[in-house]
Coordinates of C-alpha atoms in Angstrom, one line a residue:
Chain V
M2 CA -9.9 202.1 159.4
P3 CA -11.7 205.0 158.2
D4 CA -11.7 205.2 154.4
T5 CA -11.5 208.8 154.0
Y6 CA -8.6 211.0 154.7
E7 CA -10.9 213.3 157.0
G8 CA -12.2 210.6 158.9
S9 CA -8.3 209.3 159.8
L10 CA -7.4 213.2 160.9
S11 CA -10.6 213.4 162.9
E12 CA -9.8 210.0 164.7
A13 CA -5.9 210.9 165.0
A14 CA -7.2 214.6 166.5
A15 CA -9.4 213.8 169.1
A16 CA -7.6 211.1 170.5
T17 CA -4.5 213.1 170.9
F18 CA -6.8 216.0 172.4
E19 CA -8.4 213.3 175.1
E20 CA -5.4 211.3 175.6
L21 CA -2.8 213.9 175.6
A22 CA -4.5 216.7 176.9
Y23 CA -7.5 215.3 178.8
S24 CA -9.6 217.6 176.7
F25 CA -13.0 216.5 175.2
A26 CA -13.1 217.5 171.8
E27 CA -16.6 217.6 169.6
R28 CA -16.8 218.4 165.8
T29 CA -17.8 221.1 164.7
A30 CA -18.0 222.9 161.3
V31 CA -14.9 224.1 159.3
Q32 CA -14.2 227.8 158.5
D33 CA -12.7 229.0 155.5
A34 CA -10.6 231.4 157.8
P35 CA -11.0 229.8 161.3
A36 CA -9.8 231.7 164.7
A37 CA -6.2 230.9 165.0
D38 CA -5.1 233.8 168.2
D39 CA -3.6 231.1 170.0
G40 CA -1.4 230.2 167.9
V41 CA -1.0 227.9 164.5
S42 CA 1.9 225.1 164.4
T43 CA 2.9 223.1 161.3
V44 CA 5.2 219.6 161.4
S45 CA 5.9 218.5 157.9
F46 CA 6.7 214.6 157.0
S47 CA 8.3 212.8 154.1
G48 CA 8.4 209.3 153.3
P49 CA 6.6 207.1 150.9
V50 CA 4.5 210.5 150.3
R51 CA 5.4 214.1 151.3
G52 CA 3.3 216.7 153.0
R53 CA 2.5 218.5 156.4
I54 CA -0.3 219.0 159.2
V55 CA -1.4 222.0 160.3
V56 CA -3.1 223.0 163.9
A57 CA -4.7 225.8 165.1
M58 CA -6.4 226.6 168.0
G59 CA -8.0 230.2 169.0
G60 CA -10.7 231.6 171.5
G61 CA -8.9 230.7 174.3
A62 CA -8.6 226.7 173.9
L63 CA -4.9 226.4 173.7
P64 CA -4.0 228.3 177.5
T65 CA -6.7 225.6 178.8
L66 CA -5.0 222.6 176.8
A67 CA -1.4 223.1 178.1
A68 CA -2.3 224.1 181.2
N69 CA -4.1 220.4 181.1
M70 CA -1.4 219.0 179.5
L71 CA 1.4 220.1 182.8
G72 CA -1.6 219.2 184.8
Q73 CA -2.3 222.7 186.4
E74 CA -4.6 225.0 187.5
D75 CA -2.9 227.9 185.9
A76 CA -2.7 229.0 181.9
P77 CA 1.6 228.5 181.8
P78 CA 3.6 231.5 179.7
P79 CA 3.2 231.6 175.7
A80 CA 6.4 230.1 175.0
V81 CA 5.6 226.9 176.8
Q82 CA 1.9 227.1 175.1
R83 CA 3.4 227.1 171.8
D84 CA 5.7 224.1 173.1
A85 CA 2.2 222.1 173.8
L86 CA 0.6 223.1 170.4
G87 CA 3.6 221.8 168.6
E88 CA 3.4 218.8 170.7
V89 CA -0.1 217.8 170.1
A90 CA 0.5 218.7 166.2
N91 CA 3.5 216.2 166.5
V92 CA 1.4 213.6 168.1
I93 CA -1.7 214.1 166.1
C94 CA 1.0 213.7 162.4
G95 CA 2.5 210.8 164.0
N96 CA -0.9 209.1 164.9
V97 CA -2.6 209.9 161.2
L98 CA 0.3 209.0 159.0
P99 CA -0.2 205.0 159.8
R100 CA -4.4 205.2 159.4
V101 CA -3.7 206.9 155.9
A102 CA -0.6 205.0 154.8
G103 CA -0.8 202.0 156.8
V104 CA 1.4 200.5 159.6
T105 CA 4.1 199.2 157.7
A106 CA 5.1 202.6 156.1
V107 CA 8.2 204.9 157.6
F108 CA 8.1 208.4 157.7
S109 CA 10.4 211.1 159.1
L110 CA 8.6 214.5 160.8
G111 CA 10.1 217.1 161.1
A112 CA 10.4 219.5 164.4
P113 CA 7.1 221.4 165.0
H114 CA 7.1 224.8 163.6
A115 CA 4.9 227.7 164.8
E116 CA 3.0 230.0 161.9
R117 CA 2.2 233.5 161.9
S118 CA -1.4 232.6 161.1
W119 CA -3.9 229.6 159.3
A120 CA -3.8 231.6 155.9
A121 CA 0.6 231.6 156.2
A122 CA 0.4 228.3 157.1
C123 CA -2.0 226.8 154.4
A124 CA -1.0 229.4 151.6
R125 CA 2.1 227.3 150.5
G126 CA 0.1 223.6 150.3
G127 CA -2.9 224.2 148.1
T128 CA -5.8 222.5 149.0
P129 CA -5.8 220.4 151.9
A130 CA -7.0 216.8 151.4
A131 CA -8.6 217.0 154.7
H132 CA -9.5 219.7 156.9
V133 CA -11.2 218.9 160.2
A134 CA -12.5 221.3 163.5
F135 CA -12.8 220.8 166.9
T136 CA -14.9 222.8 169.7
L137 CA -12.5 222.2 173.0
E138 CA -12.8 223.5 176.5
G139 CA -12.5 227.7 175.9
G140 CA -12.7 227.3 172.3
R141 CA -11.8 225.7 168.9
A142 CA -9.1 223.8 166.7
D143 CA -8.6 222.7 163.6
I144 CA -6.5 220.7 161.6
A145 CA -5.4 220.1 158.1
L146 CA -3.4 217.6 156.1
F147 CA -1.2 218.5 153.2
L148 CA 0.0 216.0 150.5
E149 CA 2.4 217.4 148.2
A150 CA 1.4 216.4 144.4
G151 CA 0.6 212.8 143.8
G152 CA 0.3 212.0 147.2
E153 CA -3.3 211.4 147.5
D154 CA -2.8 209.3 144.3
W155 CA 0.1 207.0 146.4
L156 CA -2.3 206.4 149.0
Chain A
M25 CA 14.0 198.5 194.2
A26 CA 13.7 202.2 193.8
I27 CA 15.0 203.6 190.2
N28 CA 17.1 206.7 188.7
V29 CA 15.2 207.3 185.7
L30 CA 16.4 210.0 182.7
V31 CA 13.8 211.5 180.7
V32 CA 15.1 212.9 177.3
D33 CA 12.7 215.0 174.9
D34 CA 13.6 218.5 173.4
S35 CA 10.1 219.5 174.6
T36 CA 9.4 220.6 177.8
V37 CA 6.1 220.3 178.2
M38 CA 6.3 216.4 176.9
R39 CA 9.3 216.2 179.6
T40 CA 7.0 217.6 182.5
M41 CA 4.2 215.5 181.2
L42 CA 6.5 212.0 181.2
I43 CA 7.4 212.7 184.9
R44 CA 4.5 213.6 186.1
T45 CA 3.2 210.2 184.5
L46 CA 5.9 208.3 186.1
K47 CA 5.1 209.4 189.6
L48 CA 1.4 209.3 189.1
S49 CA 1.9 205.9 188.0
G50 CA 3.5 205.0 191.5
L51 CA 7.0 203.6 190.2
P52 CA 9.2 203.2 192.9
M53 CA 12.3 206.4 192.1
T54 CA 15.0 207.5 193.7
S55 CA 15.8 210.3 191.2
V56 CA 14.6 211.7 187.6
H57 CA 17.2 213.6 185.3
Q58 CA 16.3 215.5 182.1
A59 CA 17.5 215.9 178.4
S60 CA 16.4 217.7 176.0
N61 CA 18.8 216.0 173.2
G62 CA 20.9 213.2 172.8
A63 CA 24.1 214.9 173.3
E64 CA 22.7 216.1 176.8
A65 CA 21.4 213.0 177.5
L66 CA 25.0 211.2 177.3
T67 CA 27.0 213.9 179.4
V68 CA 23.9 212.4 181.9
L69 CA 24.4 209.1 181.6
R70 CA 28.1 209.5 182.1
A71 CA 27.3 211.2 185.5
Q72 CA 25.0 209.9 187.1
A73 CA 24.2 205.8 188.1
I74 CA 20.9 206.1 185.4
D75 CA 18.4 202.8 185.3
L76 CA 16.3 203.9 182.9
A77 CA 16.2 206.5 180.1
L78 CA 13.2 207.6 178.5
I79 CA 13.7 208.9 174.9
D80 CA 12.0 210.6 172.2
I81 CA 13.1 210.1 168.7
N82 CA 12.8 213.6 166.5
M83 CA 15.1 215.6 168.8
P84 CA 17.8 218.2 167.7
V85 CA 21.7 218.2 168.1
M86 CA 21.6 214.2 168.4
T87 CA 18.2 212.2 167.9
G88 CA 17.6 209.3 169.8
E89 CA 18.3 206.8 167.6
E90 CA 21.9 208.4 167.4
L91 CA 21.6 208.6 171.0
I92 CA 20.8 204.7 171.3
E93 CA 23.6 203.7 169.3
H94 CA 26.0 205.8 171.3
I95 CA 24.6 203.9 174.5
R96 CA 24.7 200.8 172.7
A97 CA 28.8 201.2 171.9
D98 CA 29.5 202.3 175.5
A99 CA 30.0 199.1 177.8
S100 CA 30.0 201.2 180.4
L101 CA 26.2 202.3 179.9
A102 CA 25.1 198.7 179.1
G103 CA 22.9 198.4 182.5
V104 CA 20.5 200.9 181.3
A105 CA 17.4 199.8 180.0
L106 CA 16.2 201.7 177.0
M107 CA 12.8 202.8 176.2
V108 CA 11.5 205.1 173.5
V109 CA 8.2 207.3 173.7
S110 CA 7.6 208.6 170.7
T111 CA 4.3 209.5 168.3
E112 CA 6.3 206.9 165.6
G113 CA 3.6 204.6 164.3
S114 CA 5.5 202.0 162.1
V115 CA 5.5 198.8 163.2
T116 CA 8.6 198.2 160.8
R117 CA 10.9 201.0 162.8
V118 CA 9.4 200.1 166.2
A119 CA 10.3 196.1 165.1
A120 CA 13.8 197.6 164.5
L121 CA 14.0 199.2 167.4
E122 CA 12.7 196.2 169.6
R123 CA 15.4 193.9 167.7
K124 CA 17.7 196.1 169.9
G125 CA 16.6 195.4 173.1
V126 CA 14.7 198.7 173.1
A127 CA 11.2 198.9 174.7
F128 CA 8.6 201.2 173.0
I129 CA 5.5 203.4 174.3
H130 CA 3.8 205.3 171.5
K131 CA 2.1 208.7 172.2
P132 CA -0.1 209.6 173.5
F133 CA 0.5 207.4 176.5
S134 CA -1.3 206.7 180.2
P135 CA 0.0 206.3 183.5
E136 CA -0.9 202.5 183.3
Q137 CA 1.2 201.9 180.4
I138 CA 4.2 203.5 181.3
R139 CA 4.1 201.7 185.0
S140 CA 3.8 198.1 182.8
A141 CA 5.9 198.8 180.2
V142 CA 8.9 200.1 183.0
L143 CA 8.0 197.3 185.3
R144 CA 8.3 194.8 182.2
L145 CA 11.4 196.4 181.1
V146 CA 13.7 196.8 184.7
G147 CA 11.4 193.9 186.4
V148 CA 10.8 196.0 189.3
P149 CA 8.4 194.1 191.4
D150 CA 4.8 195.6 190.9
A151 CA 3.8 197.0 194.9

């Protein structure tokens, strides 16, 4: 098990991109204001600690990712792409929590929520406990883990 | 023996992925039905002869766990094999599902994982 939030988030995200969307994900440098023109989705969680996962995609990565998930050549309509991004956020969230909180911890996950921008999604959360970025076919993805006050101490 | 399958997930993309994965796995299927929440799933289950239901946990209207309670309380649905397909990562919650006779597949999944889990659950002979 990785001993940092960043390592846990990176492992969960890379596995999700590769196994859910058949997309090879390579770590890249994070940016304060990453490209998120394809879409942003958040999934909140509650349990022993509360927080949320933010996933942003930009540069054209999401249409390719969504097409891969559906096993089709052409990019699906925007609404389907948003659904795909929400599922990616949901699966990353479900996979990172056991890595950071242990496999016996029980969490409830909220429904994926589309956000206007990376900045809007991150504005109410302060500094993320972890932020990782990947290059994907056609663009990039940024993923952040936010924990509510006291969460980092608890974990 | 070919089976009738119901896929229950609020995500259109995930339902499409699951159905595609089931087809890729080579499982013998007569029909595949879809529902976007537990309430819709109950309507399908009471109208069709479903052998296997693949169920997400987090859904609006009626969650997967609520759906499983309804199915277990309905004697006419006693023959439906149940498999939760979820991002759930807690062994505590998975063990609770398994005590109810519900199989579990973790997202993300592979066709091989789906195939072997379904074969174990419904007892379809492997080709």
